[in-house]
Each structure stands twice: as structure tokens, then as C-alpha cells.
XYZ file of C-alpha atoms in Angstrom:
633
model
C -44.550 -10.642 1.855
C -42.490 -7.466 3.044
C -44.082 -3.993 2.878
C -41.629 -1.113 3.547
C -42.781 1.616 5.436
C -45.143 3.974 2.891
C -44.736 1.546 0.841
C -48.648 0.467 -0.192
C -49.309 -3.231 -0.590
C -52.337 -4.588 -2.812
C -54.334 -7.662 -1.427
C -56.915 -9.142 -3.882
C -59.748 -11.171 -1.834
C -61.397 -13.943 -3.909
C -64.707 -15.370 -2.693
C -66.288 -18.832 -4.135
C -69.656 -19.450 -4.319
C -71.655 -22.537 -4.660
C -74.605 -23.305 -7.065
C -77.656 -21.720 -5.182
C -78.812 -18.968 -2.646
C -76.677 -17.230 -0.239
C -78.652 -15.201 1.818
C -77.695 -11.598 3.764
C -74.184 -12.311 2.697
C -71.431 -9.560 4.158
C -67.722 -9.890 3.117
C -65.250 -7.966 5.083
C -61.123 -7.518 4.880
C -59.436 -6.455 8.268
C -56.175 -5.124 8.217
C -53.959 -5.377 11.178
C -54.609 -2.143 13.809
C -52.679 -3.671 16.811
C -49.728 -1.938 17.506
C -48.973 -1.328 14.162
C -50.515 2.090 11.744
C -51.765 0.511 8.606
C -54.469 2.576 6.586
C -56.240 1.512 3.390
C -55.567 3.453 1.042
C -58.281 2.010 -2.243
C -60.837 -0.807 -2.187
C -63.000 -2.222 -4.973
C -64.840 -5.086 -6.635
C -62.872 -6.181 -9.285
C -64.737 -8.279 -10.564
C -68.370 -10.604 -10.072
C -68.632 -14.116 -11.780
C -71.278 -13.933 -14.604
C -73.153 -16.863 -13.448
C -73.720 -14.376 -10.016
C -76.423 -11.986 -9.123
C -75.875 -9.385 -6.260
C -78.925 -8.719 -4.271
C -77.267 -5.577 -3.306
C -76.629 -4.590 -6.760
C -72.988 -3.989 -5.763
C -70.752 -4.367 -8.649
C -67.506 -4.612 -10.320
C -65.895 -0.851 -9.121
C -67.460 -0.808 -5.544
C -65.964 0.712 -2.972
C -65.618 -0.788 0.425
C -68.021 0.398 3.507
C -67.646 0.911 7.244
C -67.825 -2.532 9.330
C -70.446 -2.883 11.654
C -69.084 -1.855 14.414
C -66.447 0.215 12.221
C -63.359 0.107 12.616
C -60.345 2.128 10.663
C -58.849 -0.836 9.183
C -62.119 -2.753 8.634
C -63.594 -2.569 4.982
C -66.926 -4.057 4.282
C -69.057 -4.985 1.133
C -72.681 -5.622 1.783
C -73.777 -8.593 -1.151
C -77.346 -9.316 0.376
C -78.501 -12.446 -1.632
C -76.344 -13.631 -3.924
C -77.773 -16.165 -6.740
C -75.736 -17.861 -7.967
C -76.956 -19.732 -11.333
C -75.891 -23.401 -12.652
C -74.782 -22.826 -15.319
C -71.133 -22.765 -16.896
C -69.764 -19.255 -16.123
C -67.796 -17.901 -12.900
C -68.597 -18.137 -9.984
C -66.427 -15.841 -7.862
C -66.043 -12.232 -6.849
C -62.834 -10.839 -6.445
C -62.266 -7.541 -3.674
C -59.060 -5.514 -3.784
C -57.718 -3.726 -1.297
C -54.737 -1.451 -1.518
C -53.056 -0.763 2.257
C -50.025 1.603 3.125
C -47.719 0.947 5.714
C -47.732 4.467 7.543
C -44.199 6.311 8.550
C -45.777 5.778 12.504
C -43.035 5.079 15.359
C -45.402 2.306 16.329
C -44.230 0.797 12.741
C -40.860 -1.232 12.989
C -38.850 -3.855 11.238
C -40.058 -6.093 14.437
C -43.312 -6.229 13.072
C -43.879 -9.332 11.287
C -46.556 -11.818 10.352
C -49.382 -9.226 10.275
C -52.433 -10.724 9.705
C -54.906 -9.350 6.907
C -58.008 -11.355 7.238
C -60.455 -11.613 4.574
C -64.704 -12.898 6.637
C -67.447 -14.044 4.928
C -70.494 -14.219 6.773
C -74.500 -15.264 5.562
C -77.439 -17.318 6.752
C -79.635 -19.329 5.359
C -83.109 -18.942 3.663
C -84.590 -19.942 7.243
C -82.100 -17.053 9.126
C -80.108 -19.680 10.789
C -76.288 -18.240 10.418
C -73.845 -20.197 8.268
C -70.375 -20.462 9.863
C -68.470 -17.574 8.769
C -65.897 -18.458 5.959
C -62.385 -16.818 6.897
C -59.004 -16.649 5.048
C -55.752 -14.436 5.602
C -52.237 -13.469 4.650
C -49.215 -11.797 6.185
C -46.992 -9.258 5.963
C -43.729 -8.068 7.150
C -42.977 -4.771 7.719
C -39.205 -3.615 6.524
C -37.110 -0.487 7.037
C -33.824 -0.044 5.461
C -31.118 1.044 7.937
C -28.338 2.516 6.488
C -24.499 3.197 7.913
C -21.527 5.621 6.962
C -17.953 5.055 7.676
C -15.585 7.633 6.993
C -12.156 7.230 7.225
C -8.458 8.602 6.748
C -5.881 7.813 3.976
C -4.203 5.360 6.732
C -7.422 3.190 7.105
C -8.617 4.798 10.575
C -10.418 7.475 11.807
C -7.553 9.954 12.468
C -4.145 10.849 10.112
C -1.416 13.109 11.055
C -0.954 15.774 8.116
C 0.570 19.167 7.404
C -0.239 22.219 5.235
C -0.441 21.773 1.746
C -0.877 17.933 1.665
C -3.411 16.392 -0.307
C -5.443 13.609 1.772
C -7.900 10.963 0.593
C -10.680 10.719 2.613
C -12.703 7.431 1.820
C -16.606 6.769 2.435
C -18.360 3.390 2.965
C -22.202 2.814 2.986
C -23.441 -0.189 3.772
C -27.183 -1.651 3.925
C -26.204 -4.480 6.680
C -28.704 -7.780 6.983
C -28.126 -7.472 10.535
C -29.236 -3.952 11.481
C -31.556 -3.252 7.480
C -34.018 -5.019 6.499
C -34.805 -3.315 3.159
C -33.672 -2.009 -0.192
C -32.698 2.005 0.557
C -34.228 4.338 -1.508
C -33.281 7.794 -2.825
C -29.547 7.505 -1.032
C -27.865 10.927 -0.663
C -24.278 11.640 0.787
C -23.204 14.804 1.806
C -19.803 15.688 3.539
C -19.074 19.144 5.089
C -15.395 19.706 4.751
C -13.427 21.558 7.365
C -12.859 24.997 6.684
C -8.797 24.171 6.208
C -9.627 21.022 4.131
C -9.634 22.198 0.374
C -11.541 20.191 -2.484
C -9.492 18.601 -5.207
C -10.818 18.877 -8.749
C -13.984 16.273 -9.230
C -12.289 14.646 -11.538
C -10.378 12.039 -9.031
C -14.059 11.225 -7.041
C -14.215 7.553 -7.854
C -17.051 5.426 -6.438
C -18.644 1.577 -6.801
C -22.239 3.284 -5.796
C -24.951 2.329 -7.652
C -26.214 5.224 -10.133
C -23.722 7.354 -8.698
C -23.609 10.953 -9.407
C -21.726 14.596 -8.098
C -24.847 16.298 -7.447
C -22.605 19.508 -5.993
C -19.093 20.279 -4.993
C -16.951 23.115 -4.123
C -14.740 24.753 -6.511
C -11.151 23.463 -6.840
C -9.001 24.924 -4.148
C -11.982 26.098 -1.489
C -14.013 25.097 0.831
C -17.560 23.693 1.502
C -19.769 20.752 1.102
C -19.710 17.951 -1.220
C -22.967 15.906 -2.212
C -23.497 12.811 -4.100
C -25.992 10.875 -4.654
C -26.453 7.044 -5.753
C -30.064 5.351 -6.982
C -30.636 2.948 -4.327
C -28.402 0.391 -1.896
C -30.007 -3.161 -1.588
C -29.819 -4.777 1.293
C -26.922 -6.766 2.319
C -24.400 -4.582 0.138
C -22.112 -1.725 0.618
C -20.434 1.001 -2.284
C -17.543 3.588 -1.126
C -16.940 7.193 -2.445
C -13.597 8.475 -2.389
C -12.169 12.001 -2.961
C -8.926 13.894 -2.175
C -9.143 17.620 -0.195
C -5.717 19.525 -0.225
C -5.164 21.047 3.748
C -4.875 24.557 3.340
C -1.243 26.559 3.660
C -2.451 28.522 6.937
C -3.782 25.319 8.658
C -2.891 25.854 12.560
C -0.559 23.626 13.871
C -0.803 21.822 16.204
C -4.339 21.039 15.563
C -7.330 18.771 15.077
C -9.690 19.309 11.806
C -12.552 16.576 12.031
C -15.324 17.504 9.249
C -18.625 14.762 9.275
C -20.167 12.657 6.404
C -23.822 12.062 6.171
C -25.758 9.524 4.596
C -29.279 10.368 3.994
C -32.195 7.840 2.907
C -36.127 7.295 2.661
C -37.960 4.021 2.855
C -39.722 4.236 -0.349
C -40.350 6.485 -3.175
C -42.753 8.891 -3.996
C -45.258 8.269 -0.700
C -46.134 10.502 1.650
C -45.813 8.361 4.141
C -42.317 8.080 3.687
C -39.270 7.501 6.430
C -36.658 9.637 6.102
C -33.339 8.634 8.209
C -30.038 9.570 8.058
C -26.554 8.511 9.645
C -23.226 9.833 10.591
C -19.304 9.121 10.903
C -16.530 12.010 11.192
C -12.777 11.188 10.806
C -10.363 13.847 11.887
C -6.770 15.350 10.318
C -4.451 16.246 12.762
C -1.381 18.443 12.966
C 1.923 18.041 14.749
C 3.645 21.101 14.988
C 7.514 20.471 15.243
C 8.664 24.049 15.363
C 12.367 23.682 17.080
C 14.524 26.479 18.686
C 18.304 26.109 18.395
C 20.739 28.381 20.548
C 24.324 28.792 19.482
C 27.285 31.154 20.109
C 27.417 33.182 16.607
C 30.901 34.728 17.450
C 33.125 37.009 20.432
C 34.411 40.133 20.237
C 38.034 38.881 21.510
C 39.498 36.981 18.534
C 41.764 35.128 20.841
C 39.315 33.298 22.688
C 38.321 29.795 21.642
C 36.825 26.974 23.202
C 37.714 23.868 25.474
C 40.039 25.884 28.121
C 37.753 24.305 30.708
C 35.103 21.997 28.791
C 35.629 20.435 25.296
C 33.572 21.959 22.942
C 32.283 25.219 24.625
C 33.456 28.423 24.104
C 35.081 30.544 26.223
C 34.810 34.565 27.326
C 37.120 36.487 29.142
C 36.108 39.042 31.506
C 34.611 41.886 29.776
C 33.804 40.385 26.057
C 30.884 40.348 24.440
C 28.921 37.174 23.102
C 26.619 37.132 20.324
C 23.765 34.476 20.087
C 21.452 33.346 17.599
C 18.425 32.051 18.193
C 16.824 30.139 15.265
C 13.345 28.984 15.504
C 12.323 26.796 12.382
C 8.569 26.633 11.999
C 6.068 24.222 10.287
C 4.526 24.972 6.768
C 1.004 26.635 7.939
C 0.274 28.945 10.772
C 1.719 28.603 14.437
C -0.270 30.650 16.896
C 0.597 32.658 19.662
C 4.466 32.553 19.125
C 6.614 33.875 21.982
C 10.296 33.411 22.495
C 11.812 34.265 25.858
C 15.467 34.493 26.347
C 16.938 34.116 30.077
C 20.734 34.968 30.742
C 22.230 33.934 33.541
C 22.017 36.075 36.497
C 22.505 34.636 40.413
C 25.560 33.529 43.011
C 27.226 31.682 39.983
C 27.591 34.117 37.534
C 26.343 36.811 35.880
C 25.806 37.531 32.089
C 24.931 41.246 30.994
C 21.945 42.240 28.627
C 23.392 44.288 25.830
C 20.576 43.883 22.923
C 18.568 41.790 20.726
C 16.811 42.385 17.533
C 14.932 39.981 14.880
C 18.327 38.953 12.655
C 16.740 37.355 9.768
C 12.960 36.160 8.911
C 12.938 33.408 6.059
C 11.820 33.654 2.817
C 8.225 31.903 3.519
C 7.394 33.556 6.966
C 5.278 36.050 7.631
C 5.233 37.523 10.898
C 5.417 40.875 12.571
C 8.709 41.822 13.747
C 7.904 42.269 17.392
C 9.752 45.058 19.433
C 11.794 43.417 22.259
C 10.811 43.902 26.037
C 13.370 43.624 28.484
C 12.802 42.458 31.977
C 15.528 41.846 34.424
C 17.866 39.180 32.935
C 15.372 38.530 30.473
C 14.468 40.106 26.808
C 10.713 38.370 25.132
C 9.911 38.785 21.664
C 5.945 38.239 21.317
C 5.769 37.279 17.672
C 2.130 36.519 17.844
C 0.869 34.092 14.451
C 3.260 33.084 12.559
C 2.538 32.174 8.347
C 4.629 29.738 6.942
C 4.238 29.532 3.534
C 4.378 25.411 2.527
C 7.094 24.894 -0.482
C 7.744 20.741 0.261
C 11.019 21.780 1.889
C 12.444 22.503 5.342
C 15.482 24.815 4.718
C 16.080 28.585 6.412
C 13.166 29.969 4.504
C 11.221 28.342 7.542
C 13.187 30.123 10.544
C 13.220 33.268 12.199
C 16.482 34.245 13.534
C 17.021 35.949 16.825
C 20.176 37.763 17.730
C 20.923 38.879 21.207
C 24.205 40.434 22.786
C 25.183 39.662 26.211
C 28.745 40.917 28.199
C 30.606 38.767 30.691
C 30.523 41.925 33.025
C 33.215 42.666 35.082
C 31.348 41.194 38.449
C 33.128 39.338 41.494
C 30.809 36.664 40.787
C 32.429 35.996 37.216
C 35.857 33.881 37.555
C 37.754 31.918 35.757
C 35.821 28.316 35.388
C 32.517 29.419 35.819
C 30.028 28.116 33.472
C 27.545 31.148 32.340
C 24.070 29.635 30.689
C 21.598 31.466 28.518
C 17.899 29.684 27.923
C 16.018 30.610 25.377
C 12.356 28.940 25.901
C 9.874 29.213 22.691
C 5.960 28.965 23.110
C 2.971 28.950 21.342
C -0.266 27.839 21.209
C -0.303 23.779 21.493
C 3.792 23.838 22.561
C 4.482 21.131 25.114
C 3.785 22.409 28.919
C 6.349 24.861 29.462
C 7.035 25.457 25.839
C 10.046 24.283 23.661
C 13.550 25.281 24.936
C 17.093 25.125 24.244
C 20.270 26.268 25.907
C 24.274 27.076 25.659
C 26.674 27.836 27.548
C 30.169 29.544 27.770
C 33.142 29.147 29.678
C 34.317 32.072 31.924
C 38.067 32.507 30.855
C 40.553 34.921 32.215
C 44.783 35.576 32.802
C 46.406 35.267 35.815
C 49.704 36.653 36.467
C 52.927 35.183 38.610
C 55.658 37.756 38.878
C 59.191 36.997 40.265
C 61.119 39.963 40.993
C 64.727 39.236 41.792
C 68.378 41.088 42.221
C 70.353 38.313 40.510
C 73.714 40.162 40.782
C 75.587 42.876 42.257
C 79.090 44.084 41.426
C 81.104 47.294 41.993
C 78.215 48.996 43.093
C 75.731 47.765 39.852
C 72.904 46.231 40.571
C 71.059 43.947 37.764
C 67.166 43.393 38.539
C 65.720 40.363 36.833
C 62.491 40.116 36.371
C 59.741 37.734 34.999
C 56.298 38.066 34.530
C 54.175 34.432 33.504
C 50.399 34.683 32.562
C 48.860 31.426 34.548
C 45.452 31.974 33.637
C 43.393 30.725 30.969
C 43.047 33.748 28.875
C 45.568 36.251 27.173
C 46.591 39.412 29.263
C 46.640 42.778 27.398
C 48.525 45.818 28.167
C 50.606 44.251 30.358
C 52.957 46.269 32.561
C 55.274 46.088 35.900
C 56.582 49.645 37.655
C 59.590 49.214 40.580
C 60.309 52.015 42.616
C 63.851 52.842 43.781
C 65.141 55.315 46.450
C 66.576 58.212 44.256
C 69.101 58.917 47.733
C 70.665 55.636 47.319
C 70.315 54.524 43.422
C 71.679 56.712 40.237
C 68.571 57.046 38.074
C 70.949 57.753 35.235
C 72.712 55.262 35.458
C 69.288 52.329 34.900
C 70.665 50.301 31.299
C 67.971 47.726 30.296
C 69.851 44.430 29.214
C 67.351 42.276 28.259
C 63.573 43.818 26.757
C 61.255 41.509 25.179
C 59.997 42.444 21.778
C 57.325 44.711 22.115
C 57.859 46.423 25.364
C 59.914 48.909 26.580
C 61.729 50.496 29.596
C 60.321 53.586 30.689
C 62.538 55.696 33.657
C 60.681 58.656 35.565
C 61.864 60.252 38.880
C 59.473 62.575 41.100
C 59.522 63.111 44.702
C 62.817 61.325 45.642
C 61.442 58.074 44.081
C 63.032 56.449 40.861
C 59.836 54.613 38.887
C 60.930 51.835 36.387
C 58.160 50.915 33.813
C 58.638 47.976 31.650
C 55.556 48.122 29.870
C 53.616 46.922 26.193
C 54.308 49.619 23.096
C 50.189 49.782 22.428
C 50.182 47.752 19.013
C 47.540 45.406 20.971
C 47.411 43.423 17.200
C 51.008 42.254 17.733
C 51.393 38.787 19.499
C 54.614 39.741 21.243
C 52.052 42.206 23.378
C 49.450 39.842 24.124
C 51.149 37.387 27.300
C 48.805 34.015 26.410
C 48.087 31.723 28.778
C 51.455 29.596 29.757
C 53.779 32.481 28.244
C 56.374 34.370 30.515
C 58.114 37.197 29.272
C 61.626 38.155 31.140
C 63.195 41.704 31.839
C 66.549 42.568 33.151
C 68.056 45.911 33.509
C 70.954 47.281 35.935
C 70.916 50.469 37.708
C 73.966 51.969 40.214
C 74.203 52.699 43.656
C 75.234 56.494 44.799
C 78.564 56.554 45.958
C 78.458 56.853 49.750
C 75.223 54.998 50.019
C 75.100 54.122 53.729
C 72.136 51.480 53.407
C 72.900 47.922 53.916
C 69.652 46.552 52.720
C 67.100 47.867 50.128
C 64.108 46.003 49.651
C 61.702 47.073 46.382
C 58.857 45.734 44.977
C 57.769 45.085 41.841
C 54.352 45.773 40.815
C 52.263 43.828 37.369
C 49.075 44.271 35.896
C 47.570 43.280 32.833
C 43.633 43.805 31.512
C 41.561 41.146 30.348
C 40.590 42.867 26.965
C 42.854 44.628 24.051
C 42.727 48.174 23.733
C 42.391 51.074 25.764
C 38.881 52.887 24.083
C 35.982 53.615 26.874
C 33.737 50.593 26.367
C 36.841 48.167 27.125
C 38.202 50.364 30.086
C 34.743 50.364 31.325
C 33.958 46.871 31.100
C 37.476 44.797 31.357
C 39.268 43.342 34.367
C 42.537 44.204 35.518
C 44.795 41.536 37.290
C 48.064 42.049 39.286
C 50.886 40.286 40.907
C 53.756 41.627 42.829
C 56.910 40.256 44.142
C 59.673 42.157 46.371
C 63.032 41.735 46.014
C 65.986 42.195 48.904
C 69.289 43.747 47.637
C 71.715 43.320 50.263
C 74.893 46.036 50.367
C 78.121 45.651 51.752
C 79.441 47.925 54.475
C 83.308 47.716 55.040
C 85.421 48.365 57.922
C 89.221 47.691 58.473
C 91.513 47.611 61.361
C 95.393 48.060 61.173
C 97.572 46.413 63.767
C 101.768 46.244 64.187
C 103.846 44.127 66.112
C 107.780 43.836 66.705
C 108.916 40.558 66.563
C 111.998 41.205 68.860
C 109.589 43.289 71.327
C 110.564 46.185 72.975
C 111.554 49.273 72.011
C 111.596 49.307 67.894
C 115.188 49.569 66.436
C 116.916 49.596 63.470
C 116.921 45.971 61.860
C 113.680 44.812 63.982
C 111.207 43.016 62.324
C 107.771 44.368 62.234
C 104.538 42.288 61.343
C 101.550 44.460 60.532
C 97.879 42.799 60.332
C 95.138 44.483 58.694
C 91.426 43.085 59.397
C 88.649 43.808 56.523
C 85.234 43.614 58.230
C 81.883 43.447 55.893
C 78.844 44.881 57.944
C 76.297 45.405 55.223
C 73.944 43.124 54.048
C 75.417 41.969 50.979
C 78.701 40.582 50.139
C 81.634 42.459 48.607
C 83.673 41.999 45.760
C 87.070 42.805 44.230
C 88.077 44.616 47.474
């Protein structure tokens, strides 16, 4: 026999008597009161065999007394005499005692075989004592022992989701042999959904419980606690409950939402001795957040620049230009925390990149977020963006990214030369983000023209000199405003007489005189949008003009140099002039000029005195002193 605890169990006591006398006669039922908490709850004679008479006059309805020495557990029934006639009727009485098993910690499912013993003493006519007749029965005592198992759409305890994804959570309850013992009564489940866990209409709660039922539930699309409740779980078996909660569109992310399911049961029903236990299992959502920062070049302000002088695939800046970036963070669908993005230029013995400005460019169509006002530290500009909504649509297009623009100058610095490789870092952070936060980077080339003049006198006839001159950009970036000035000494050259011969389209030949010094400018005509102006990288440009020496020049050797420059950016408004470099070359050239002498000499072939009909040989000697060679003397 099992008795769960207050549970009551009923033990009926039948007692035999034989034809004749039984004298003093004293029946007693003991219930078990070692180690165990069993009190009696009802006791009675049920019933007393016609053919008996009670000396007592105890009959059928009695109520059991105290033992002698009494005891709690210990019911007696004093009979006294009991007659008992010969004749054909019964001969028994019959005692019932009912017995509750009492919710007492001293009361386990290890308590088995308790005895309830049922003692009949008497004596005979004479006093002597008869041996006492005994009988008994045991009991068991049972206690369910219920468990809850709640786990994730993927079969475990813990599932990756995001916002706005419905989830199916899953609940088992089982009554196992091995831990239970007995049937559970009065089974109630409750589960206490995470704040960012959502119910989903009743309607999809399926279960296999017995007598199952949705005793409450939150209203579609919030928050709170479902209960259910099921009639009873036997022991040995198990039923599931299963429901879907949608995570809400501001869940945090990263993050970890756990919410607990509790299973809830008594012993028995409607005793007030009842055991109450409960049990508990949580399972736990988690979010990834993969918010992403991508840095690219957006565009130059010199249209001539491109990429790949000095890497493949980055792009190159000139001294002086200006670089946009855009930074484009792309967020996950819910809330990201804390959101800080921190852009670094490049600013040490390598290379130097200037702030300029930054501003929020664009914030997608699903984002919510303040626009945050920039702060500017050294080389580096933060935007503190704080939370960050995301409103989920399914998708993952721009209307989850916040872009960033900031302006930077390759300034006009000694560090900055050509082939230097200027970075910018952009690091993004928020609450969750990896240890030092998520970053990305770019960088640009550091471009810029060289120039290689060649200044020459490439001939010189009947006192005209022709200059030749070229000018070759060796550098990696087009030169702007390119020009080259010679000076000439206005004592030995003709400044009228300077006739340009050969002028590239898109320059000209500019003569000015001051101070006794002829100035020859061959220089760009300003349209900085016409190719023939801009000198690209490889290009040479030539000039030749001729200019006259003064009659009576005494020099013998002139030396002048020519003088180039070029800038590294078109125009000629402040902000370029301010921030461009300017590069130069210079070559001198030697123009060496004849000085003639001649010597006249006679001799008379016959020698002597000179007479009629002598012969006379005269020799005249041309001597060239100067410095350059002379023609058609």
C-alpha cells in the first residue's frame, strides 16, 4: 500500500471471537511514530457480530481511546467481557481507523514498510493473561517529484537570435520513476518571460499535458508571465508545452536574455497536510551584434589624381589636396549601446594628414540616433553617438548605416613626399564590441611632380644666340602653373632683339628688362582646365627662342641660368596658394663668344730693297681668343 504525503489512508481491524467468554478484553491499533509523522485522523466500531455482547457496552460508532500508557499514534477500545453466544450469527467486530500521512520533513519517499499493528489482549475467567493476539499491515510512503526542462528552438539551452524574430521556446515535465514516486497533483506551470521576449497570440500554445489549460497569458505583442496548468502527471510520464515569444525591435545587442520556467505541484488534493514543491530550468536567447565599420576614399579635390602610382589599388594625393572619407557603420536590427566612433589620421615621422572636418553624412532610414557634435582632439575627431535604434525590417541594406564624412589635407609638411603611405583608422565601439572595439582602415598614396630642366645654347651664328630649353615633370603627379625665367646681361644681349621659335601650346614668352638685367619668362597662360598647361608625370615640354649679342660685346663667356617651378595644385585662389607645394629645377647654360685678332705680315721674295717687278708675299694670321668659335669670318 502507498500513502502520499496528506494523503489519509483507512485501515479496517477485524477481530474473531470464539464461542464463549473473553474476559477484560482491550483491542488496540498502533500506527507507526518512529521517525515518521503519522496522525489518526477518525476511529470507530464499525460494526459488532450479533451473536456478541460487549461488557463495555461499546458499540458500532465508538470512538477510539488513549492507550495505557498513551501514546499519539496508539488508539484503544476497551471491550471488557465479551460473550460471545453459540448460535448462528457473527462473530466479529470490525475497528476503522483513518491515518494521514503528515507534510513533516521527517516524512520521505524512503519510508517504507511501516508497520500498523492491530493487539488484542484478555485473560481468562481465573485472571491468568491469554497471549495477546497481534496482526499488521504496511505502508509506503510516496512523494511525487516533479522536473522542468526548458529549452531553445535548436534543442539546447541557449539560441543565438536578433530583434524581431519569433522563437519557440519548448517545456518538458516529467514525473521520473527514478527520482518520483507518485502521481502529481494539481500541476501548475508558469514562465516569466524576459522583458525583450514578446508573447505570440495563444493560439499556437500546443501541449500533450494532461487536462491542459491557459490559465493566463500576456497580451499579444507584450510582456509578462504565462501560466498553464494540467490535471495531474502520473508517475513515470512526461507532457511538453510549447509557445512562440517574438524578441522585441529594441533588444540590446550583444546580449543575453535568459527568462525561467516553473513547475509547481502538491502531493495530494484537498488536505491540509499537503506538500507543495516546485522546480526550475531557464534557457537563454542571445544576441550577436555584427555592427561593421567600412572606411573608403569618397573622392579628391584634384581630378587628375588616381590610384596605383605607387601601390595598385590605392589612391593617390598630391601635396596640398584634400581627401574625403566616409565612414559607414551598418548596425544590427535592435538597439546597440554606447556607440562611439573614433577617427585617427595619421600624424608622426612618416607623414602627416591634416584635420579639415567631419559631420554625420547620412543616417538610414531605420536608425534612430542623436546626431552627436564632433570633438576634435589632436589628430583625432570622436563622434559619441550614444544608443543607437535600429528599427528591424528583415533586410540589411543602407537603411541600417550611419554615414560619417570627414575631410583631411595632405598638408604641405617636409614629412609628406612622394611614396609615403598616409593611413587614417577609424575604430567603432560600443557596449559588448570586441576588446578594443571594431576598426577599419585606408590608406592613400602621397603623389607629387618633380621637375628636370636642361637649359642649353644649342647654336650661335653672326652674333644670334638660340637658347633651347626643356623642362620634363619626373614625378608622379601633374605640375601646375609651370614656369622657367633666364636672366641675361642687358650690356651684352639686345633685349629687342629675343624671337621665340618654338612655344608649346599654352605658354608663352614673356620679355621684361629692369636694372641692367634682361628676364625671359616662358610661362603657362592660366587656363589651369587645359591639358597643354598641366606637365603630367613623364611629359616634357621644349622652348627655344634666340636673342642677339650687342655689337662690341667684349665678353668671351656668358654663363645664365635657367630657373623652373611648378605647384602641386591648379589654380592660384588663397586656399591652394596656402596649402600647395612648389617644386623647382634649374640648369645653367655656358655661351661661349668669339674674340678675333689678326696680324698682317709682307715679305719680298727677291729680298732687299723692294723694286719695281719684285714679288711680294703678304700673310695675314686670324686669331680667335673668345670662348666660342667663329663663323663666316
Amino acid at each position: 500500500m502507498t500513502v502520499a504525503i496528506g494523503e489519509t489512508a483507512t485501515f479496517d481491524v477485524t477481530v474473531t471471537l470464539p464461542d464463549g467468554n473473553v474476559d477484560d478484553a482491550v483491542l488496540q491499533v498502533l500506527l507507526p511514530d518512529i521517525g515518521v509523522s503519522v496522525t489518526p485522523v477518525s476511529s470507530q466500531i464499525i460494526s459488532v457480530g450479533s451473536d456478541l455482547t460487549i461488557g463495555s457496552g461499546l458499540g458500532a460508532g465508538a470512538a477510539g481511546s488513549a492507550c495505557t500508557p498513551p501514546s499519539p499514534t496508539c488508539l484503544a477500545w476497551d471491550l471488557g467481557d465479551v460473550a460471545n453466544a453459540n448460535g448462528p450469527g457473527p462473530n466479529t467486530i470490525v475497528v476503522r481507523v483513518v491515518a494521514m500521512v503528515n507534510d513533516n520533513p521527517d516524512n520521505t519517499e524512503a519510508d517504507v514498510g511501516l508497520p500498523v499493528v492491530a493487539r488484542l489482549e484478555s485473560q481468562q475467567s481465573d485472571g491468568t493473561p491469554n497471549a495477546p493476539l497481534l496482526d499488521n499491515t504496511a505502508f509506503d510512503i510516496v512523494v511525487p517529484e516533479l522536473s522542468i526542462e526548458k529549452l531553445t528552438g535548436n534543442g539546447t539551452d541557449v539560441a543565438q537570435v536578433a530583434a524581431a524574430d519569433v522563437h519557440r521556446f519548448t517545456l518538458t515535465v516529467s514525473n521520473p520513476a527514478a527520482e518520483s514516486s507518485a502521481t502529481a497533483q494539481n500541476v501548475q506551470v508558469s514562465d516569466v518571460l524576459n522583458a525583450d521576449m514578446l508573447w505570440v497570440d495563444n493560439a499556437n500554445v500546443t501541449s500533450t499535458c494532461p487536462g491542459f489549460a491557459i490559465a493566463a497569458s500576456p497580451a499579444d505583442g507584450t510582456t509578462g508571465t504565462a501560466q498553464f496548468t494540467m490535471t495531474n502527471l502520473a508517475l513515470n510520464s512526461n507532457c511538453t508545452i510549447a509557445y512562440d515569444v517574438r524578441i522585441s525591435n529594441t533588444v540590446v545587442s550583444p546580449g543575453s536574455y535568459s527568462n525561467t520556467a516553473t513547475v509547481s505541484w502538491d502531493s495530494t488534493t484537498g488536505s491540509g497536510q499537503n506538500r507543495a514543491r516546485s522546480a526550475t530550468d531557464s534557457a537563454t536567447l542571445q544576441t550577436v551584434n555584427g555592427a561593421a565599420i567600412t572606411k573608403t576614399v569618397h573622392s579628391t579635390s584634384v581630378v587628375s589624381t588616381d590610384e596605383s602610382q605607387h601601390t595598385a589599388g590605392v589612391t593617390d594625393a598630391t601635396i596640398g589636396e584634400e581627401i574625403e572619407y566616409f565612414l559607414t557603420m551598418t548596425f544590427d536590427e535592435g538597439d546597440t549601446n554606447n556607440v562611439e566612433l573614433r577617427d585617427t589620421l595619421q600624424d608622426d615621422a612618416a607623414g602627416v594628414l591634416q584635420y579639415l572636418s567631419a559631420s554625420v553624412y547620412s543616417v538610414g532610414g531605420n536608425i534612430t540616433v542623436s546626431s552627436p557634435t564632433p570633438v576634435v582632439a589632436g589628430n583625432s575627431v570622436t563622434f559619441a553617438f550614444g544608443d543607437v535604434s535600429n528599427t528591424p525590417d528583415g533586410l540589411n541594406d543602407t537603411n541600417d548605416q550611419i554615414v560619417v564624412r570627414v575631410t583631411a589635407r595632405v598638408v604641405n609638411d617636409p614629412r609628406n613626399v612622394d611614396g609615403d603611405v598616409l593611413n587614417n583608422a577609424a575604430v567603432l565601439t560600443f557596449d559588448g564590441a570586441p576588446a578594443g572595439g571594431i576598426s577599419s582602415s585606408v590608406d592613400v598614396d602621397v603623389v607629387s611632380p618633380a621637375l628636370n630642366l636642361s637649359n642649353d645654347y644649342s647654336d650661335f651664328s653672326d652674333g644670334t644666340a638660340t637658347v633651347s630649353l626643356t623642362l620634363e615633370n619626373t614625378g608622379t603627379a601633374d605640375a601646375y602653373q609651370s614656369v622657367i625665367t633666364e636672366t641675361f646681361d642687358a650690356s651684352i644681349f639686345d633685349v629687342n632683339s629675343i624671337t621665340a621659335t618654338t612655344i608649346p601650346a599654352g605658354y608663352e614668352l614673356v620679355v621684361s628688362e629692369a636694372g641692367g638685367i634682361i628676364t625671359v619668362t616662358l610661362q603657362t597662360l592660366g587656363d589651369e582646365t587645359d591639358p597643354a598647361q598641366v606637365l603630367s608625370p613623364g611629359e616634357t615640354a621644349n622652348f627655344e627662342f634666340t636673342i642677339d649679342l650687342l655689337p662690341g660685346a667684349s665678353a668671351t663667356s656668358i654663363t645664365s641660368t635657367a630657373d623652373a617651378s611648378a605647384t602641386t595644385l591648379p589654380g592660384d585662389d588663397a586656399t591652394a596658394q596656402a596649402n600647395e607645394r612648389t617644386v623647382t629645377a634649374s640648369d645653367p647654360a655656358n655661351l661661349g663668344i668669339p674674340a678675333l685678332s689678326a696680324a698682317k705680315t709682307v715679305v719680298d721674295d727677291n729680298g732687299g730693297n723692294v723694286e719695281p717687278g719684285d714679288v711680294l708675299t703678304y700673310t695675314i694670321t686670324v686669331n680667335n681668343t673668345g670662348g666660342g668659335a667663329a663663323t663666316n669670318v
